[in-house]
């Protein structure tokens, strides 16, 4: 059974997390503060950690930093207040895998947990998280798992290769479980800006809701065209 | 009776008649004396002359008597009698012998025999005088003995005509009386003039005084013989009432005008055009003194009129309502036009109105002031007094009350300033500041609200999930879940209620509140957020403190401001010393002796000494520009002052700042009545 640690100063919230995660079939460990959470992490070494950010005493950001310091591979999902992207971005910069908004719905929780598990699969199977392929003569960069400091060079390479094939169009196809951290966002921003400067178009496909918000926050959204699936992407003009 | 009539007489008559009476009395005495001296002198002179005649006859008659030569004797008698003017004086002469027989006589008719015995000469006497009547005319009979050696051989009797003396006396008396009459007539004239001289200025003074008492100050004053260009309008002090005159303005030293006055200790004209003293008798000096006095009165009157006019116009044209209220029955004695306008009463209605009716909420304070029970002298300031204009329309005024004497009665002059608009602006400012605070707090509040919402959302989603999966859940667990949801809804409701209470615009009416209530209210909003920022609270709230007359809502704002400032100070210190530093705010409430003290101390960065005096000034801020307007504490101060409270700033033992706020406790007696009324008015306003 997958172990999961939940840190939240809210007793009722913790109780609900326990019920849900229990129902989802996880081994749940709860902690009421950052300090307790770190202790529990050391004891139980869970693969996934859900932590609230705003807590008295040690806050979620500090918890994230310390857990990442202890075990960088841990999937830390931060729980933010509704629409508080500032904190979410801060967490992403510290290699948080994902973020969930409060009030927290069952689907968001399920999705978040599923994606986390998939990412863990990706990293365990040590598959490359960035792959360049061609769809209808158009180069498509497929991204899965974590787009972080480690995978960032692969992204750059893939995009450079894609540009070599076709300068005017870049398709970034995100798998549903894709997570982008601070370094990943910086890299993406650089790539998108380059394409735009060349006068090209960037199509972003399959980005999860959370990361759409991140794109909005860093003002990448207006520079790209977004589509839920590859099928919906309009026919790209044939290469010359 | 005569005394009364004398008293009632005019001074002129008194002088006149007294002088006359004295002169008359002296004249009569002189007349009597003179008469006595003249008559007795003349009589004795005549007698002497008679004796001398008789002697000379007796000496020469001796020989004739011895010789018994009677014809010679007779011729001697006639000779003597007829000598020069004696004939008018001497009536008769006769000579008798030793046996008293008549030897010779000058009577041309038979000798009246009784004459022989009328004036006998005593034996050794040298003469004998007796008044008798001869032929019904009075005469002195002077008898002298005729002697030969030591023997008496006869006697000579000479009769002197008394009519002669009488005619002489009458002549003298006539002359004398004539003289005295002349003197009296002259004295009469003199005393008449004298009396007139003394009394005529007095009469004029009386006439002028009468005119002055009637208020006619323009009566011309003509006293004394010379007027000498005595024109009061020449005096600079009369032309300009601001020019002080040393004669009565010695309290205004040195306030003299150039050219007109000396710059001396007293404003004295180089040459006083008015005050003067002529050389002359007391009557002239009295007249001068009187003219000076009247002039002084005129000048004072003019100044008084000017001053009165000035204050009257101030009263009438003042932009603020002014009332004069009688201290004995609290009724309005006078009111200016502006008060009619503002209070919407006519002056007729205002005068006689019971003043506390205009401000029933503060009636007690005003009555204390009218009764001099406030223990304060001079003017008293009443801020933010709720008053009602006609039709029970409420509005707010600041009132300055100064005691005066009004038409001999103890009164108070009350100047009111309509501050309703200012109060509304104040309220708007306070409200705006509150809204700003709320805005700043919104993120925190959203987080706060998100917690129960999250729990509710998760609970409901969980229930949906269970329902969808078709699994059975124990009833106990279900109830527990529903209970949790309800608790969380309550929690959210409480947050919203607190927010609503804080954001609500305060009503104008104050209530009696426990100071701990607004503190708890603010903590319910801020407490959790502060804890998220590593700031802990230590509460030492006193039990059963005196109540405070205030608005719960506004006090919350005060504490809100002070607490957020404390938070900012702590965060400043945190950012300097790293996140390890944990903040602490201690709130302590204590009460006693009609006072409530709230102490809020933090362990933040503190306030530098040099800005402590300024932090309550509006637009003063230590924060970076854009962080705040610098109105927060100024508004706090205004609110605290409104409730007659005060603030002290000091260092807290923890190294930060300590705010000590003092509020007077509500008086149970009058406070209660105000409160009762307040509730009543509250209903009234609710009905409108």
Short mmCIF file of N, CA and C in Angstrom, two decimals, chain B residues 600-663:
data_model
loop_
_atom_site.label_atom_id
_atom_site.label_comp_id
_atom_site.label_asym_id
_atom_site.label_seq_id
_atom_site.Cartn_x
_atom_site.Cartn_y
_atom_site.Cartn_z
N UNK B 600 -1.87 47.08 25.24
CA UNK B 600 -1.52 46.20 24.13
C UNK B 600 -0.02 46.34 23.90
N UNK B 601 0.71 45.29 24.20
CA UNK B 601 2.16 45.40 24.03
C UNK B 601 2.64 44.30 23.09
N UNK B 602 3.67 44.62 22.33
CA UNK B 602 4.21 43.64 21.39
C UNK B 602 5.72 43.54 21.58
N UNK B 603 6.30 42.59 20.92
CA UNK B 603 7.76 42.48 20.97
C UNK B 603 8.33 42.78 19.59
N UNK B 604 7.70 43.73 18.94
CA UNK B 604 8.13 44.09 17.59
C UNK B 604 9.30 45.05 17.60
N UNK B 605 9.44 45.76 16.50
CA UNK B 605 10.63 46.59 16.34
C UNK B 605 10.56 47.87 17.17
N UNK B 606 9.39 48.19 17.72
CA UNK B 606 9.29 49.38 18.58
C UNK B 606 9.17 50.65 17.76
N UNK B 607 8.84 51.72 18.47
CA UNK B 607 8.71 53.02 17.81
C UNK B 607 9.83 53.91 18.30
N UNK B 608 10.64 54.46 17.39
CA UNK B 608 11.72 55.35 17.84
C UNK B 608 11.16 56.52 18.63
N UNK B 609 11.92 56.95 19.63
CA UNK B 609 11.45 58.02 20.53
C UNK B 609 11.04 59.27 19.76
N UNK B 610 11.82 59.61 18.72
CA UNK B 610 11.60 60.91 18.08
C UNK B 610 10.33 60.94 17.24
N UNK B 611 9.74 59.80 16.96
CA UNK B 611 8.49 59.86 16.20
C UNK B 611 7.27 59.58 17.08
N UNK B 612 7.49 59.31 18.35
CA UNK B 612 6.36 58.94 19.21
C UNK B 612 5.30 60.02 19.30
N UNK B 613 5.79 61.28 19.30
CA UNK B 613 4.82 62.38 19.40
C UNK B 613 4.02 62.52 18.12
N UNK B 614 4.58 61.98 17.04
CA UNK B 614 3.96 62.24 15.74
C UNK B 614 3.03 61.14 15.28
N UNK B 615 3.14 59.97 15.92
CA UNK B 615 2.45 58.84 15.29
C UNK B 615 0.94 58.99 15.27
N UNK B 616 0.42 59.90 16.11
CA UNK B 616 -1.03 60.10 16.07
C UNK B 616 -1.42 61.23 15.12
N UNK B 617 -0.39 61.86 14.54
CA UNK B 617 -0.72 62.92 13.58
C UNK B 617 -1.21 62.29 12.28
N UNK B 618 -2.19 62.95 11.67
CA UNK B 618 -2.66 62.41 10.40
C UNK B 618 -1.54 62.45 9.36
N UNK B 619 -1.55 61.52 8.46
CA UNK B 619 -0.62 61.42 7.33
C UNK B 619 0.83 61.20 7.77
N UNK B 620 1.00 60.83 9.04
CA UNK B 620 2.35 60.45 9.45
C UNK B 620 2.46 58.94 9.35
N UNK B 621 3.46 58.47 8.64
CA UNK B 621 3.64 57.03 8.56
C UNK B 621 5.12 56.70 8.50
N UNK B 622 5.47 55.58 9.13
CA UNK B 622 6.86 55.14 9.06
C UNK B 622 6.99 54.08 7.97
N UNK B 623 5.82 53.70 7.45
CA UNK B 623 5.87 52.65 6.42
C UNK B 623 6.28 53.26 5.09
N UNK B 624 6.71 52.37 4.20
CA UNK B 624 7.11 52.85 2.88
C UNK B 624 5.91 53.45 2.18
N UNK B 625 6.18 54.36 1.27
CA UNK B 625 5.07 55.01 0.60
C UNK B 625 4.30 53.96 -0.19
N UNK B 626 2.99 54.11 -0.16
CA UNK B 626 2.15 53.11 -0.80
C UNK B 626 1.68 52.05 0.17
N UNK B 627 2.32 52.02 1.35
CA UNK B 627 1.94 51.03 2.34
C UNK B 627 0.80 51.51 3.21
N UNK B 628 0.64 52.79 3.32
CA UNK B 628 -0.43 53.30 4.17
C UNK B 628 -0.48 54.80 4.08
N UNK B 629 -1.65 55.31 4.36
CA UNK B 629 -1.85 56.75 4.28
C UNK B 629 -1.33 57.45 5.53
N UNK B 630 -1.13 56.69 6.61
CA UNK B 630 -0.75 57.32 7.86
C UNK B 630 -1.95 57.89 8.58
N UNK B 631 -3.11 57.34 8.29
CA UNK B 631 -4.32 57.86 8.95
C UNK B 631 -4.79 56.94 10.06
N UNK B 632 -4.30 55.71 10.06
CA UNK B 632 -4.81 54.70 10.98
C UNK B 632 -4.82 55.15 12.42
N UNK B 633 -3.65 55.53 12.93
CA UNK B 633 -3.58 55.90 14.34
C UNK B 633 -4.25 57.24 14.61
N UNK B 634 -4.21 58.13 13.60
CA UNK B 634 -4.90 59.41 13.77
C UNK B 634 -6.39 59.17 13.96
N UNK B 635 -6.92 58.25 13.17
CA UNK B 635 -8.34 57.91 13.31
C UNK B 635 -8.59 57.26 14.66
N UNK B 636 -7.68 56.37 15.06
CA UNK B 636 -7.81 55.73 16.38
C UNK B 636 -7.89 56.78 17.47
N UNK B 637 -6.95 57.73 17.38
CA UNK B 637 -6.88 58.78 18.40
C UNK B 637 -8.19 59.54 18.43
N UNK B 638 -8.72 59.87 17.25
CA UNK B 638 -9.98 60.59 17.17
C UNK B 638 -11.10 59.80 17.83
N UNK B 639 -11.12 58.52 17.57
CA UNK B 639 -12.19 57.68 18.14
C UNK B 639 -12.04 57.62 19.66
N UNK B 640 -10.80 57.42 20.11
CA UNK B 640 -10.59 57.31 21.56
C UNK B 640 -10.98 58.62 22.25
N UNK B 641 -10.59 59.74 21.63
CA UNK B 641 -10.93 61.04 22.23
C UNK B 641 -12.43 61.24 22.27
N UNK B 642 -13.11 60.76 21.24
CA UNK B 642 -14.57 60.86 21.22
C UNK B 642 -15.18 60.24 22.47
N UNK B 643 -14.57 59.18 22.94
CA UNK B 643 -15.11 58.50 24.11
C UNK B 643 -14.43 59.00 25.37
N UNK B 644 -13.81 60.18 25.27
CA UNK B 644 -13.15 60.83 26.40
C UNK B 644 -12.01 59.98 26.94
N UNK B 645 -11.41 59.20 26.09
CA UNK B 645 -10.30 58.36 26.49
C UNK B 645 -8.97 59.01 26.17
N UNK B 646 -7.89 58.35 26.53
CA UNK B 646 -6.56 58.87 26.20
C UNK B 646 -5.62 57.69 25.91
N UNK B 647 -4.52 58.01 25.28
CA UNK B 647 -3.58 56.95 24.90
C UNK B 647 -2.18 57.32 25.39
N UNK B 648 -1.45 56.33 25.84
CA UNK B 648 -0.05 56.53 26.19
C UNK B 648 0.76 55.51 25.42
N UNK B 649 1.93 55.94 24.98
CA UNK B 649 2.80 54.99 24.29
C UNK B 649 4.06 54.82 25.13
N UNK B 650 4.45 53.59 25.29
CA UNK B 650 5.68 53.35 26.04
C UNK B 650 6.40 52.15 25.46
N UNK B 651 7.51 51.81 26.09
CA UNK B 651 8.22 50.60 25.66
C UNK B 651 7.62 49.42 26.40
N UNK B 652 7.45 48.34 25.69
CA UNK B 652 6.98 47.14 26.38
C UNK B 652 8.19 46.40 26.92
N UNK B 653 7.92 45.58 27.94
CA UNK B 653 9.03 44.87 28.57
C UNK B 653 9.69 43.92 27.57
N UNK B 654 8.91 43.53 26.53
CA UNK B 654 9.44 42.58 25.55
C UNK B 654 10.28 43.28 24.48
N UNK B 655 10.45 44.59 24.60
CA UNK B 655 11.32 45.28 23.65
C UNK B 655 10.57 46.03 22.58
N UNK B 656 9.29 45.80 22.46
CA UNK B 656 8.52 46.49 21.43
C UNK B 656 7.80 47.69 22.00
N UNK B 657 6.58 47.87 21.56
CA UNK B 657 5.81 49.03 21.94
C UNK B 657 4.66 48.62 22.84
N UNK B 658 4.32 49.51 23.75
CA UNK B 658 3.13 49.25 24.56
C UNK B 658 2.18 50.43 24.39
N UNK B 659 0.98 50.16 23.96
CA UNK B 659 -0.09 51.17 23.90
C UNK B 659 -0.95 50.98 25.13
N UNK B 660 -1.12 52.08 25.85
CA UNK B 660 -2.05 52.02 26.99
C UNK B 660 -3.20 52.94 26.67
N UNK B 661 -4.39 52.40 26.63
CA UNK B 661 -5.57 53.20 26.31
C UNK B 661 -6.44 53.26 27.55
N UNK B 662 -6.80 54.47 27.90
CA UNK B 662 -7.64 54.65 29.09
C UNK B 662 -9.01 55.12 28.67
N UNK B 663 -10.03 54.54 29.22
CA UNK B 663 -11.40 55.01 28.99
C UNK B 663 -12.06 55.29 30.33
#
